[in-house]
Amino acid sequence: MQLQQLTLANEQRCFAGRQLRFQHRSTVLNCDMQFSVFLPPQAEHEAVPALYWLSGLTCTDENFSSKAGAQRVAAELGIALIIPDTSPRGDDVADDPDGAYDFGLGAGFYVNATQQPYAKHYQMYDYIVDELPQLVEAELPVSQTKSISGHSMGGHGALVIGLRNSERYRSISAFSPICQPTACPWGKKAFQGYLGDDQQLWRDYDASLLLAAAERVLPIRVDQGDADNFYPEQLRTDALQAANDKRQAGADIRLQAGYDHSYYFIASFIEAHLRFHAQYLLAK
């Protein structure tokens, strides 16, 4: 593998494919970053479509790859998994001043920060939408055909990015997403810190508001556990359902009995999500 901009940090054989971890310098985030990739065996012979997975609060790029059990089905289907980190990293990257888990490092919320000191590094929206796909498609056997998914804060990111960039993706899915961050404690804290007082900017990162007003909506699947300790206060799934009904968008929003917010929930339904995306990623 001849790499120009990526440094290979780890590689493991997995379901006849390869689980990889790369390091690179991000111009957008102004720091060194790392991300994980699963390349299915089909990538040995041709460029394959990709599912971008956005993780939740406190996670890195390794949580999904080690806990979700997605590689087996991704290998069968011939879909790459691209798993970025959840925030910029480094000694000079500003963190929450109180060291809280829901802001700063590990909690980038997939926005472009406008407030200092966060604006210098926290440009996660542009990183996910532009810089990372360009890098992946240039350096790895991955095509421009892609879908997006995520969990919790990452589910918020997947919905927002997919709704705002419907021409770039084939489909969207989410587990336990933060559906209305303009109205929940996590979202209010993050948006105030990253975006300041201009609540019009907040609206640009609210999936429920974006879905209600969307001109074009991709296929969407959302799964939410009814035993999730963050449901409904932080996640506000009902707001997304109301927007879906108003827009008649056809999103498949499912409340799953007895499931919580953990990776056990994700592992239980990841195959269904991968097969959902495969309908669109593999369509000619």
JSON list of C-alpha atoms in Angstrom, two decimals, residues 184-284:
[
{"chain": "A", "resi": 184, "resn": "CYS", "atom": "CA", "xyz": [-31.62, 19.47, 25.19]},
{"chain": "A", "resi": 185, "resn": "PRO", "atom": "CA", "xyz": [-28.94, 20.02, 27.87]},
{"chain": "A", "resi": 186, "resn": "TRP", "atom": "CA", "xyz": [-26.08, 18.39, 25.92]},
{"chain": "A", "resi": 187, "resn": "GLY", "atom": "CA", "xyz": [-26.84, 20.36, 22.80]},
{"chain": "A", "resi": 188, "resn": "LYS", "atom": "CA", "xyz": [-27.39, 23.70, 24.50]},
{"chain": "A", "resi": 189, "resn": "LYS", "atom": "CA", "xyz": [-24.06, 23.43, 26.31]},
{"chain": "A", "resi": 190, "resn": "ALA", "atom": "CA", "xyz": [-22.16, 22.41, 23.19]},
{"chain": "A", "resi": 191, "resn": "PHE", "atom": "CA", "xyz": [-23.75, 24.96, 20.90]},
{"chain": "A", "resi": 192, "resn": "GLN", "atom": "CA", "xyz": [-23.29, 27.80, 23.37]},
{"chain": "A", "resi": 193, "resn": "GLY", "atom": "CA", "xyz": [-19.62, 26.92, 23.75]},
{"chain": "A", "resi": 194, "resn": "TYR", "atom": "CA", "xyz": [-18.81, 26.26, 20.12]},
{"chain": "A", "resi": 195, "resn": "LEU", "atom": "CA", "xyz": [-21.26, 28.59, 18.34]},
{"chain": "A", "resi": 196, "resn": "GLY", "atom": "CA", "xyz": [-22.05, 31.35, 20.85]},
{"chain": "A", "resi": 197, "resn": "ASP", "atom": "CA", "xyz": [-25.34, 33.18, 21.21]},
{"chain": "A", "resi": 198, "resn": "ASP", "atom": "CA", "xyz": [-26.45, 33.19, 17.55]},
{"chain": "A", "resi": 199, "resn": "GLN", "atom": "CA", "xyz": [-29.18, 30.58, 17.65]},
{"chain": "A", "resi": 200, "resn": "GLN", "atom": "CA", "xyz": [-29.59, 30.71, 13.88]},
{"chain": "A", "resi": 201, "resn": "LEU", "atom": "CA", "xyz": [-26.25, 28.92, 13.75]},
{"chain": "A", "resi": 202, "resn": "TRP", "atom": "CA", "xyz": [-27.61, 26.37, 16.22]},
{"chain": "A", "resi": 203, "resn": "ARG", "atom": "CA", "xyz": [-30.51, 25.61, 13.87]},
{"chain": "A", "resi": 204, "resn": "ASP", "atom": "CA", "xyz": [-28.06, 24.60, 11.14]},
{"chain": "A", "resi": 205, "resn": "TYR", "atom": "CA", "xyz": [-27.03, 21.63, 13.32]},
{"chain": "A", "resi": 206, "resn": "ASP", "atom": "CA", "xyz": [-30.46, 20.46, 14.53]},
{"chain": "A", "resi": 207, "resn": "ALA", "atom": "CA", "xyz": [-31.66, 17.31, 12.74]},
{"chain": "A", "resi": 208, "resn": "SER", "atom": "CA", "xyz": [-35.32, 17.78, 13.65]},
{"chain": "A", "resi": 209, "resn": "LEU", "atom": "CA", "xyz": [-35.40, 21.31, 12.24]},
{"chain": "A", "resi": 210, "resn": "LEU", "atom": "CA", "xyz": [-33.43, 20.29, 9.16]},
{"chain": "A", "resi": 211, "resn": "LEU", "atom": "CA", "xyz": [-35.70, 17.32, 8.43]},
{"chain": "A", "resi": 212, "resn": "ALA", "atom": "CA", "xyz": [-38.86, 19.42, 8.74]},
{"chain": "A", "resi": 213, "resn": "ALA", "atom": "CA", "xyz": [-37.53, 21.91, 6.18]},
{"chain": "A", "resi": 214, "resn": "ALA", "atom": "CA", "xyz": [-35.59, 19.59, 3.86]},
{"chain": "A", "resi": 215, "resn": "GLU", "atom": "CA", "xyz": [-36.25, 19.81, 0.13]},
{"chain": "A", "resi": 216, "resn": "ARG", "atom": "CA", "xyz": [-34.69, 16.41, -0.54]},
{"chain": "A", "resi": 217, "resn": "VAL", "atom": "CA", "xyz": [-34.47, 13.61, 2.00]},
{"chain": "A", "resi": 218, "resn": "LEU", "atom": "CA", "xyz": [-32.35, 10.49, 1.69]},
{"chain": "A", "resi": 219, "resn": "PRO", "atom": "CA", "xyz": [-33.52, 7.10, 2.99]},
{"chain": "A", "resi": 220, "resn": "ILE", "atom": "CA", "xyz": [-33.23, 7.23, 6.80]},
{"chain": "A", "resi": 221, "resn": "ARG", "atom": "CA", "xyz": [-33.32, 4.55, 9.49]},
{"chain": "A", "resi": 222, "resn": "VAL", "atom": "CA", "xyz": [-33.18, 5.38, 13.22]},
{"chain": "A", "resi": 223, "resn": "ASP", "atom": "CA", "xyz": [-33.22, 2.93, 16.13]},
{"chain": "A", "resi": 224, "resn": "GLN", "atom": "CA", "xyz": [-33.81, 4.09, 19.71]},
{"chain": "A", "resi": 225, "resn": "GLY", "atom": "CA", "xyz": [-33.99, 1.90, 22.81]},
{"chain": "A", "resi": 226, "resn": "ASP", "atom": "CA", "xyz": [-36.82, 2.61, 25.20]},
{"chain": "A", "resi": 227, "resn": "ALA", "atom": "CA", "xyz": [-34.63, 1.64, 28.21]},
{"chain": "A", "resi": 228, "resn": "ASP", "atom": "CA", "xyz": [-32.00, 4.24, 27.27]},
{"chain": "A", "resi": 229, "resn": "ASN", "atom": "CA", "xyz": [-31.24, 6.39, 30.33]},
{"chain": "A", "resi": 230, "resn": "PHE", "atom": "CA", "xyz": [-30.77, 9.45, 28.08]},
{"chain": "A", "resi": 231, "resn": "TYR", "atom": "CA", "xyz": [-34.18, 8.97, 26.46]},
{"chain": "A", "resi": 232, "resn": "PRO", "atom": "CA", "xyz": [-36.18, 11.10, 26.12]},
{"chain": "A", "resi": 233, "resn": "GLU", "atom": "CA", "xyz": [-34.59, 14.17, 27.82]},
{"chain": "A", "resi": 234, "resn": "GLN", "atom": "CA", "xyz": [-31.29, 14.34, 25.92]},
{"chain": "A", "resi": 235, "resn": "LEU", "atom": "CA", "xyz": [-32.23, 12.49, 22.74]},
{"chain": "A", "resi": 236, "resn": "ARG", "atom": "CA", "xyz": [-35.72, 13.89, 22.01]},
{"chain": "A", "resi": 237, "resn": "THR", "atom": "CA", "xyz": [-36.66, 11.26, 19.44]},
{"chain": "A", "resi": 238, "resn": "ASP", "atom": "CA", "xyz": [-40.26, 12.48, 19.43]},
{"chain": "A", "resi": 239, "resn": "ALA", "atom": "CA", "xyz": [-39.12, 15.76, 17.85]},
{"chain": "A", "resi": 240, "resn": "LEU", "atom": "CA", "xyz": [-37.55, 13.87, 14.95]},
{"chain": "A", "resi": 241, "resn": "GLN", "atom": "CA", "xyz": [-40.69, 11.77, 14.55]},
{"chain": "A", "resi": 242, "resn": "ALA", "atom": "CA", "xyz": [-42.82, 14.94, 14.49]},
{"chain": "A", "resi": 243, "resn": "ALA", "atom": "CA", "xyz": [-40.58, 16.46, 11.83]},
{"chain": "A", "resi": 244, "resn": "ASN", "atom": "CA", "xyz": [-40.73, 13.24, 9.83]},
{"chain": "A", "resi": 245, "resn": "ASP", "atom": "CA", "xyz": [-44.53, 13.27, 9.98]},
{"chain": "A", "resi": 246, "resn": "LYS", "atom": "CA", "xyz": [-44.70, 16.97, 9.05]},
{"chain": "A", "resi": 247, "resn": "ARG", "atom": "CA", "xyz": [-42.38, 16.57, 6.10]},
{"chain": "A", "resi": 248, "resn": "GLN", "atom": "CA", "xyz": [-43.81, 13.14, 5.17]},
{"chain": "A", "resi": 249, "resn": "ALA", "atom": "CA", "xyz": [-40.18, 12.17, 4.73]},
{"chain": "A", "resi": 250, "resn": "GLY", "atom": "CA", "xyz": [-40.63, 8.43, 5.14]},
{"chain": "A", "resi": 251, "resn": "ALA", "atom": "CA", "xyz": [-37.86, 7.97, 7.69]},
{"chain": "A", "resi": 252, "resn": "ASP", "atom": "CA", "xyz": [-38.05, 4.62, 9.48]},
{"chain": "A", "resi": 253, "resn": "ILE", "atom": "CA", "xyz": [-37.83, 5.53, 13.18]},
{"chain": "A", "resi": 254, "resn": "ARG", "atom": "CA", "xyz": [-38.05, 2.49, 15.48]},
{"chain": "A", "resi": 255, "resn": "LEU", "atom": "CA", "xyz": [-38.40, 2.32, 19.26]},
{"chain": "A", "resi": 256, "resn": "GLN", "atom": "CA", "xyz": [-36.78, -0.91, 20.41]},
{"chain": "A", "resi": 257, "resn": "ALA", "atom": "CA", "xyz": [-38.15, -2.40, 23.63]},
{"chain": "A", "resi": 258, "resn": "GLY", "atom": "CA", "xyz": [-35.70, -3.04, 26.45]},
{"chain": "A", "resi": 259, "resn": "TYR", "atom": "CA", "xyz": [-32.54, -1.70, 24.80]},
{"chain": "A", "resi": 260, "resn": "ASP", "atom": "CA", "xyz": [-30.25, 0.89, 26.39]},
{"chain": "A", "resi": 261, "resn": "HIS", "atom": "CA", "xyz": [-27.63, 3.35, 25.09]},
{"chain": "A", "resi": 262, "resn": "SER", "atom": "CA", "xyz": [-24.70, 0.92, 25.00]},
{"chain": "A", "resi": 263, "resn": "TYR", "atom": "CA", "xyz": [-22.75, -0.87, 22.30]},
{"chain": "A", "resi": 264, "resn": "TYR", "atom": "CA", "xyz": [-24.77, -3.99, 23.14]},
{"chain": "A", "resi": 265, "resn": "PHE", "atom": "CA", "xyz": [-27.67, -2.16, 21.50]},
{"chain": "A", "resi": 266, "resn": "ILE", "atom": "CA", "xyz": [-25.55, -1.21, 18.48]},
{"chain": "A", "resi": 267, "resn": "ALA", "atom": "CA", "xyz": [-24.22, -4.76, 18.11]},
{"chain": "A", "resi": 268, "resn": "SER", "atom": "CA", "xyz": [-27.79, -6.09, 18.16]},
{"chain": "A", "resi": 269, "resn": "PHE", "atom": "CA", "xyz": [-28.90, -4.03, 15.15]},
{"chain": "A", "resi": 270, "resn": "ILE", "atom": "CA", "xyz": [-25.74, -3.17, 13.21]},
{"chain": "A", "resi": 271, "resn": "GLU", "atom": "CA", "xyz": [-26.36, -5.94, 10.69]},
{"chain": "A", "resi": 272, "resn": "ALA", "atom": "CA", "xyz": [-29.79, -4.54, 9.92]},
{"chain": "A", "resi": 273, "resn": "HIS", "atom": "CA", "xyz": [-28.28, -1.08, 9.43]},
{"chain": "A", "resi": 274, "resn": "LEU", "atom": "CA", "xyz": [-25.53, -2.36, 7.14]},
{"chain": "A", "resi": 275, "resn": "ARG", "atom": "CA", "xyz": [-28.05, -4.23, 5.01]},
{"chain": "A", "resi": 276, "resn": "PHE", "atom": "CA", "xyz": [-30.23, -1.10, 4.93]},
{"chain": "A", "resi": 277, "resn": "HIS", "atom": "CA", "xyz": [-27.32, 0.93, 3.57]},
{"chain": "A", "resi": 278, "resn": "ALA", "atom": "CA", "xyz": [-26.27, -1.81, 1.14]},
{"chain": "A", "resi": 279, "resn": "GLN", "atom": "CA", "xyz": [-29.56, -1.37, -0.75]},
{"chain": "A", "resi": 280, "resn": "TYR", "atom": "CA", "xyz": [-28.36, 2.09, -1.78]},
{"chain": "A", "resi": 281, "resn": "LEU", "atom": "CA", "xyz": [-24.58, 1.76, -1.73]},
{"chain": "A", "resi": 282, "resn": "LEU", "atom": "CA", "xyz": [-24.56, -1.27, -4.04]},
{"chain": "A", "resi": 283, "resn": "ALA", "atom": "CA", "xyz": [-27.33, -0.12, -6.37]},
{"chain": "A", "resi": 284, "resn": "LYS", "atom": "CA", "xyz": [-26.13, 0.51, -9.91]}
]
